[in-house]
Amino acid sequence: MGEKILLAVDGTKSSIPAVRKAISMAKESNRSITAVYVKEIGFKLSPSFYSLSEVDVMARDVFSNVRSMADEAGVDIKFKVTVGHAARDIASLSRSYDFVVCGSRNRKGVSRMLLGSVSDSLTRMSKCATMVVKS
């Protein structure tokens, strides 16, 4: 396996098992981790606009837990933030990584049909091996 892990995080409880898995993988094999947070603009009925400072505050909040978990395990971690479409942006970033780790919200039925699944899309679009960690 490669040396670089891309960890997709969104600040939800469903991403915590993915954080744990990525940290475990990095620790076991001396890999580096880059955590990425995508502020999803999505397809909303009413558009949302965020200033860069608002996105920065959101990302810091998401990354604070990830950083503390990595520090506790003694794993070095870097962070990236983008604004756009989560699956597409993470898949594009995956070109520079050996492995993508993401969580799953386990959506089913109508909510899955209407809101989609970033993890499903990532498994199809990613340019490297992708692991979906269920909560």
JSON list of C-alpha atoms in Angstrom, two decimals:
[
{"chain": "A", "resi": 1, "resn": "MET", "atom": "CA", "xyz": [0.00, 0.00, 0.00]},
{"chain": "A", "resi": 2, "resn": "GLY", "atom": "CA", "xyz": [1.00, 3.63, -0.45]},
{"chain": "A", "resi": 3, "resn": "GLU", "atom": "CA", "xyz": [2.22, 6.26, 1.92]},
{"chain": "A", "resi": 4, "resn": "LYS", "atom": "CA", "xyz": [-0.43, 8.99, 1.86]},
{"chain": "A", "resi": 5, "resn": "ILE", "atom": "CA", "xyz": [-3.98, 8.86, 3.22]},
{"chain": "A", "resi": 6, "resn": "LEU", "atom": "CA", "xyz": [-6.70, 11.38, 2.37]},
{"chain": "A", "resi": 7, "resn": "LEU", "atom": "CA", "xyz": [-9.27, 11.48, 5.17]},
{"chain": "A", "resi": 8, "resn": "ALA", "atom": "CA", "xyz": [-12.64, 13.04, 4.31]},
{"chain": "A", "resi": 9, "resn": "VAL", "atom": "CA", "xyz": [-14.33, 14.63, 7.34]},
{"chain": "A", "resi": 10, "resn": "ASP", "atom": "CA", "xyz": [-17.51, 16.61, 7.74]},
{"chain": "A", "resi": 11, "resn": "GLY", "atom": "CA", "xyz": [-17.83, 17.11, 11.48]},
{"chain": "A", "resi": 12, "resn": "THR", "atom": "CA", "xyz": [-20.66, 14.62, 11.96]},
{"chain": "A", "resi": 13, "resn": "LYS", "atom": "CA", "xyz": [-20.59, 11.67, 14.35]},
{"chain": "A", "resi": 14, "resn": "SER", "atom": "CA", "xyz": [-20.55, 9.35, 11.33]},
{"chain": "A", "resi": 15, "resn": "SER", "atom": "CA", "xyz": [-17.07, 10.55, 10.38]},
{"chain": "A", "resi": 16, "resn": "ILE", "atom": "CA", "xyz": [-15.48, 9.62, 13.74]},
{"chain": "A", "resi": 17, "resn": "PRO", "atom": "CA", "xyz": [-15.05, 5.89, 12.93]},
{"chain": "A", "resi": 18, "resn": "ALA", "atom": "CA", "xyz": [-13.34, 6.93, 9.68]},
{"chain": "A", "resi": 19, "resn": "VAL", "atom": "CA", "xyz": [-10.99, 9.22, 11.62]},
{"chain": "A", "resi": 20, "resn": "ARG", "atom": "CA", "xyz": [-10.13, 6.38, 13.99]},
{"chain": "A", "resi": 21, "resn": "LYS", "atom": "CA", "xyz": [-9.51, 3.99, 11.07]},
{"chain": "A", "resi": 22, "resn": "ALA", "atom": "CA", "xyz": [-7.28, 6.45, 9.18]},
{"chain": "A", "resi": 23, "resn": "ILE", "atom": "CA", "xyz": [-5.26, 7.16, 12.33]},
{"chain": "A", "resi": 24, "resn": "SER", "atom": "CA", "xyz": [-4.88, 3.44, 12.99]},
{"chain": "A", "resi": 25, "resn": "MET", "atom": "CA", "xyz": [-3.74, 2.83, 9.40]},
{"chain": "A", "resi": 26, "resn": "ALA", "atom": "CA", "xyz": [-1.25, 5.70, 9.58]},
{"chain": "A", "resi": 27, "resn": "LYS", "atom": "CA", "xyz": [0.17, 4.54, 12.89]},
{"chain": "A", "resi": 28, "resn": "GLU", "atom": "CA", "xyz": [0.53, 0.91, 11.78]},
{"chain": "A", "resi": 29, "resn": "SER", "atom": "CA", "xyz": [2.27, 1.70, 8.50]},
{"chain": "A", "resi": 30, "resn": "ASN", "atom": "CA", "xyz": [3.96, 5.07, 9.09]},
{"chain": "A", "resi": 31, "resn": "ARG", "atom": "CA", "xyz": [1.71, 6.85, 6.58]},
{"chain": "A", "resi": 32, "resn": "SER", "atom": "CA", "xyz": [0.86, 10.53, 6.53]},
{"chain": "A", "resi": 33, "resn": "ILE", "atom": "CA", "xyz": [-2.72, 11.80, 6.74]},
{"chain": "A", "resi": 34, "resn": "THR", "atom": "CA", "xyz": [-4.32, 14.83, 5.17]},
{"chain": "A", "resi": 35, "resn": "ALA", "atom": "CA", "xyz": [-7.82, 15.55, 6.46]},
{"chain": "A", "resi": 36, "resn": "VAL", "atom": "CA", "xyz": [-10.05, 17.39, 4.00]},
{"chain": "A", "resi": 37, "resn": "TYR", "atom": "CA", "xyz": [-13.23, 19.29, 4.78]},
{"chain": "A", "resi": 38, "resn": "VAL", "atom": "CA", "xyz": [-15.44, 20.39, 1.90]},
{"chain": "A", "resi": 39, "resn": "LYS", "atom": "CA", "xyz": [-18.02, 23.07, 2.63]},
{"chain": "A", "resi": 40, "resn": "GLU", "atom": "CA", "xyz": [-20.71, 21.66, 0.41]},
{"chain": "A", "resi": 41, "resn": "ILE", "atom": "CA", "xyz": [-22.54, 24.17, -1.75]},
{"chain": "A", "resi": 42, "resn": "GLY", "atom": "CA", "xyz": [-24.72, 21.34, -3.04]},
{"chain": "A", "resi": 43, "resn": "PHE", "atom": "CA", "xyz": [-28.00, 21.76, -4.82]},
{"chain": "A", "resi": 44, "resn": "LYS", "atom": "CA", "xyz": [-30.16, 23.71, -2.42]},
{"chain": "A", "resi": 45, "resn": "LEU", "atom": "CA", "xyz": [-33.51, 25.33, -2.99]},
{"chain": "A", "resi": 46, "resn": "SER", "atom": "CA", "xyz": [-32.10, 28.60, -1.74]},
{"chain": "A", "resi": 47, "resn": "PRO", "atom": "CA", "xyz": [-28.42, 29.36, -2.26]},
{"chain": "A", "resi": 48, "resn": "SER", "atom": "CA", "xyz": [-26.16, 29.78, 0.75]},
{"chain": "A", "resi": 49, "resn": "PHE", "atom": "CA", "xyz": [-23.28, 32.19, 0.72]},
{"chain": "A", "resi": 50, "resn": "TYR", "atom": "CA", "xyz": [-20.35, 31.96, 3.09]},
{"chain": "A", "resi": 51, "resn": "SER", "atom": "CA", "xyz": [-17.44, 34.31, 3.58]},
{"chain": "A", "resi": 52, "resn": "LEU", "atom": "CA", "xyz": [-13.98, 32.78, 3.70]},
{"chain": "A", "resi": 53, "resn": "SER", "atom": "CA", "xyz": [-13.80, 33.60, 7.40]},
{"chain": "A", "resi": 54, "resn": "GLU", "atom": "CA", "xyz": [-17.08, 31.71, 8.03]},
{"chain": "A", "resi": 55, "resn": "VAL", "atom": "CA", "xyz": [-15.75, 28.66, 6.17]},
{"chain": "A", "resi": 56, "resn": "ASP", "atom": "CA", "xyz": [-12.50, 28.93, 8.14]},
{"chain": "A", "resi": 57, "resn": "VAL", "atom": "CA", "xyz": [-14.41, 28.91, 11.44]},
{"chain": "A", "resi": 58, "resn": "MET", "atom": "CA", "xyz": [-16.47, 25.88, 10.32]},
{"chain": "A", "resi": 59, "resn": "ALA", "atom": "CA", "xyz": [-13.33, 24.02, 9.24]},
{"chain": "A", "resi": 60, "resn": "ARG", "atom": "CA", "xyz": [-11.50, 24.77, 12.49]},
{"chain": "A", "resi": 61, "resn": "ASP", "atom": "CA", "xyz": [-14.45, 23.38, 14.41]},
{"chain": "A", "resi": 62, "resn": "VAL", "atom": "CA", "xyz": [-14.50, 20.19, 12.29]},
{"chain": "A", "resi": 63, "resn": "PHE", "atom": "CA", "xyz": [-10.72, 19.77, 12.49]},
{"chain": "A", "resi": 64, "resn": "SER", "atom": "CA", "xyz": [-10.36, 20.38, 16.25]},
{"chain": "A", "resi": 65, "resn": "ASN", "atom": "CA", "xyz": [-11.62, 16.90, 17.16]},
{"chain": "A", "resi": 66, "resn": "VAL", "atom": "CA", "xyz": [-9.60, 15.28, 14.36]},
{"chain": "A", "resi": 67, "resn": "ARG", "atom": "CA", "xyz": [-6.43, 17.06, 15.51]},
{"chain": "A", "resi": 68, "resn": "SER", "atom": "CA", "xyz": [-6.89, 16.00, 19.13]},
{"chain": "A", "resi": 69, "resn": "MET", "atom": "CA", "xyz": [-7.46, 12.36, 18.11]},
{"chain": "A", "resi": 70, "resn": "ALA", "atom": "CA", "xyz": [-4.34, 12.40, 15.91]},
{"chain": "A", "resi": 71, "resn": "ASP", "atom": "CA", "xyz": [-2.23, 14.12, 18.58]},
{"chain": "A", "resi": 72, "resn": "GLU", "atom": "CA", "xyz": [-3.36, 11.56, 21.16]},
{"chain": "A", "resi": 73, "resn": "ALA", "atom": "CA", "xyz": [-2.23, 8.74, 18.83]},
{"chain": "A", "resi": 74, "resn": "GLY", "atom": "CA", "xyz": [1.03, 10.50, 17.94]},
{"chain": "A", "resi": 75, "resn": "VAL", "atom": "CA", "xyz": [0.14, 10.75, 14.25]},
{"chain": "A", "resi": 76, "resn": "ASP", "atom": "CA", "xyz": [1.09, 13.77, 12.15]},
{"chain": "A", "resi": 77, "resn": "ILE", "atom": "CA", "xyz": [-1.84, 15.25, 10.24]},
{"chain": "A", "resi": 78, "resn": "LYS", "atom": "CA", "xyz": [-2.30, 18.05, 7.72]},
{"chain": "A", "resi": 79, "resn": "PHE", "atom": "CA", "xyz": [-5.53, 19.82, 6.78]},
{"chain": "A", "resi": 80, "resn": "LYS", "atom": "CA", "xyz": [-7.17, 21.05, 3.56]},
{"chain": "A", "resi": 81, "resn": "VAL", "atom": "CA", "xyz": [-10.39, 23.04, 3.09]},
{"chain": "A", "resi": 82, "resn": "THR", "atom": "CA", "xyz": [-12.38, 23.50, -0.10]},
{"chain": "A", "resi": 83, "resn": "VAL", "atom": "CA", "xyz": [-15.76, 24.94, -0.99]},
{"chain": "A", "resi": 84, "resn": "GLY", "atom": "CA", "xyz": [-17.72, 23.06, -3.62]},
{"chain": "A", "resi": 85, "resn": "HIS", "atom": "CA", "xyz": [-19.11, 19.59, -4.14]},
{"chain": "A", "resi": 86, "resn": "ALA", "atom": "CA", "xyz": [-17.76, 17.05, -1.65]},
{"chain": "A", "resi": 87, "resn": "ALA", "atom": "CA", "xyz": [-17.57, 13.87, -3.75]},
{"chain": "A", "resi": 88, "resn": "ARG", "atom": "CA", "xyz": [-16.22, 15.61, -6.83]},
{"chain": "A", "resi": 89, "resn": "ASP", "atom": "CA", "xyz": [-13.64, 17.69, -4.94]},
{"chain": "A", "resi": 90, "resn": "ILE", "atom": "CA", "xyz": [-12.40, 14.79, -2.80]},
{"chain": "A", "resi": 91, "resn": "ALA", "atom": "CA", "xyz": [-12.18, 12.52, -5.86]},
{"chain": "A", "resi": 92, "resn": "SER", "atom": "CA", "xyz": [-10.13, 15.18, -7.62]},
{"chain": "A", "resi": 93, "resn": "LEU", "atom": "CA", "xyz": [-7.76, 15.44, -4.64]},
{"chain": "A", "resi": 94, "resn": "SER", "atom": "CA", "xyz": [-7.46, 11.64, -4.55]},
{"chain": "A", "resi": 95, "resn": "ARG", "atom": "CA", "xyz": [-5.15, 11.78, -7.56]},
{"chain": "A", "resi": 96, "resn": "SER", "atom": "CA", "xyz": [-2.33, 12.80, -5.21]},
{"chain": "A", "resi": 97, "resn": "TYR", "atom": "CA", "xyz": [-3.02, 10.13, -2.58]},
{"chain": "A", "resi": 98, "resn": "ASP", "atom": "CA", "xyz": [-2.74, 6.39, -2.23]},
{"chain": "A", "resi": 99, "resn": "PHE", "atom": "CA", "xyz": [-5.85, 5.84, -0.16]},
{"chain": "A", "resi": 100, "resn": "VAL", "atom": "CA", "xyz": [-9.10, 7.68, 0.71]},
{"chain": "A", "resi": 101, "resn": "VAL", "atom": "CA", "xyz": [-10.93, 7.01, 3.97]},
{"chain": "A", "resi": 102, "resn": "CYS", "atom": "CA", "xyz": [-14.43, 8.39, 4.56]},
{"chain": "A", "resi": 103, "resn": "GLY", "atom": "CA", "xyz": [-17.42, 7.76, 6.77]},
{"chain": "A", "resi": 104, "resn": "SER", "atom": "CA", "xyz": [-20.98, 6.91, 5.84]},
{"chain": "A", "resi": 105, "resn": "ARG", "atom": "CA", "xyz": [-24.19, 8.34, 7.27]},
{"chain": "A", "resi": 106, "resn": "ASN", "atom": "CA", "xyz": [-26.04, 5.15, 6.24]},
{"chain": "A", "resi": 107, "resn": "ARG", "atom": "CA", "xyz": [-28.81, 7.05, 4.49]},
{"chain": "A", "resi": 108, "resn": "LYS", "atom": "CA", "xyz": [-31.57, 4.96, 3.00]},
{"chain": "A", "resi": 109, "resn": "GLY", "atom": "CA", "xyz": [-34.70, 5.44, 0.95]},
{"chain": "A", "resi": 110, "resn": "VAL", "atom": "CA", "xyz": [-35.94, 8.90, 0.09]},
{"chain": "A", "resi": 111, "resn": "SER", "atom": "CA", "xyz": [-33.23, 10.83, 1.97]},
{"chain": "A", "resi": 112, "resn": "ARG", "atom": "CA", "xyz": [-30.56, 8.92, 0.06]},
{"chain": "A", "resi": 113, "resn": "MET", "atom": "CA", "xyz": [-32.34, 9.57, -3.23]},
{"chain": "A", "resi": 114, "resn": "LEU", "atom": "CA", "xyz": [-32.79, 13.29, -2.53]},
{"chain": "A", "resi": 115, "resn": "LEU", "atom": "CA", "xyz": [-29.52, 14.04, -0.74]},
{"chain": "A", "resi": 116, "resn": "GLY", "atom": "CA", "xyz": [-27.26, 11.50, -2.41]},
{"chain": "A", "resi": 117, "resn": "SER", "atom": "CA", "xyz": [-24.33, 9.70, -0.88]},
{"chain": "A", "resi": 118, "resn": "VAL", "atom": "CA", "xyz": [-20.88, 11.22, -0.88]},
{"chain": "A", "resi": 119, "resn": "SER", "atom": "CA", "xyz": [-19.32, 7.89, 0.07]},
{"chain": "A", "resi": 120, "resn": "ASP", "atom": "CA", "xyz": [-21.03, 6.03, -2.80]},
{"chain": "A", "resi": 121, "resn": "SER", "atom": "CA", "xyz": [-19.97, 8.69, -5.27]},
{"chain": "A", "resi": 122, "resn": "LEU", "atom": "CA", "xyz": [-16.43, 8.62, -3.93]},
{"chain": "A", "resi": 123, "resn": "THR", "atom": "CA", "xyz": [-16.11, 4.89, -4.46]},
{"chain": "A", "resi": 124, "resn": "ARG", "atom": "CA", "xyz": [-17.00, 5.42, -8.13]},
{"chain": "A", "resi": 125, "resn": "MET", "atom": "CA", "xyz": [-15.05, 8.65, -8.77]},
{"chain": "A", "resi": 126, "resn": "SER", "atom": "CA", "xyz": [-11.92, 8.28, -6.65]},
{"chain": "A", "resi": 127, "resn": "LYS", "atom": "CA", "xyz": [-8.59, 7.83, -8.41]},
{"chain": "A", "resi": 128, "resn": "CYS", "atom": "CA", "xyz": [-7.21, 5.52, -5.71]},
{"chain": "A", "resi": 129, "resn": "ALA", "atom": "CA", "xyz": [-8.38, 2.85, -3.26]},
{"chain": "A", "resi": 130, "resn": "THR", "atom": "CA", "xyz": [-11.31, 4.08, -1.14]},
{"chain": "A", "resi": 131, "resn": "MET", "atom": "CA", "xyz": [-12.50, 2.76, 2.18]},
{"chain": "A", "resi": 132, "resn": "VAL", "atom": "CA", "xyz": [-15.96, 3.61, 3.50]},
{"chain": "A", "resi": 133, "resn": "VAL", "atom": "CA", "xyz": [-16.15, 3.15, 7.28]},
{"chain": "A", "resi": 134, "resn": "LYS", "atom": "CA", "xyz": [-19.70, 2.69, 8.53]},
{"chain": "A", "resi": 135, "resn": "SER", "atom": "CA", "xyz": [-20.73, 4.13, 11.86]}
]
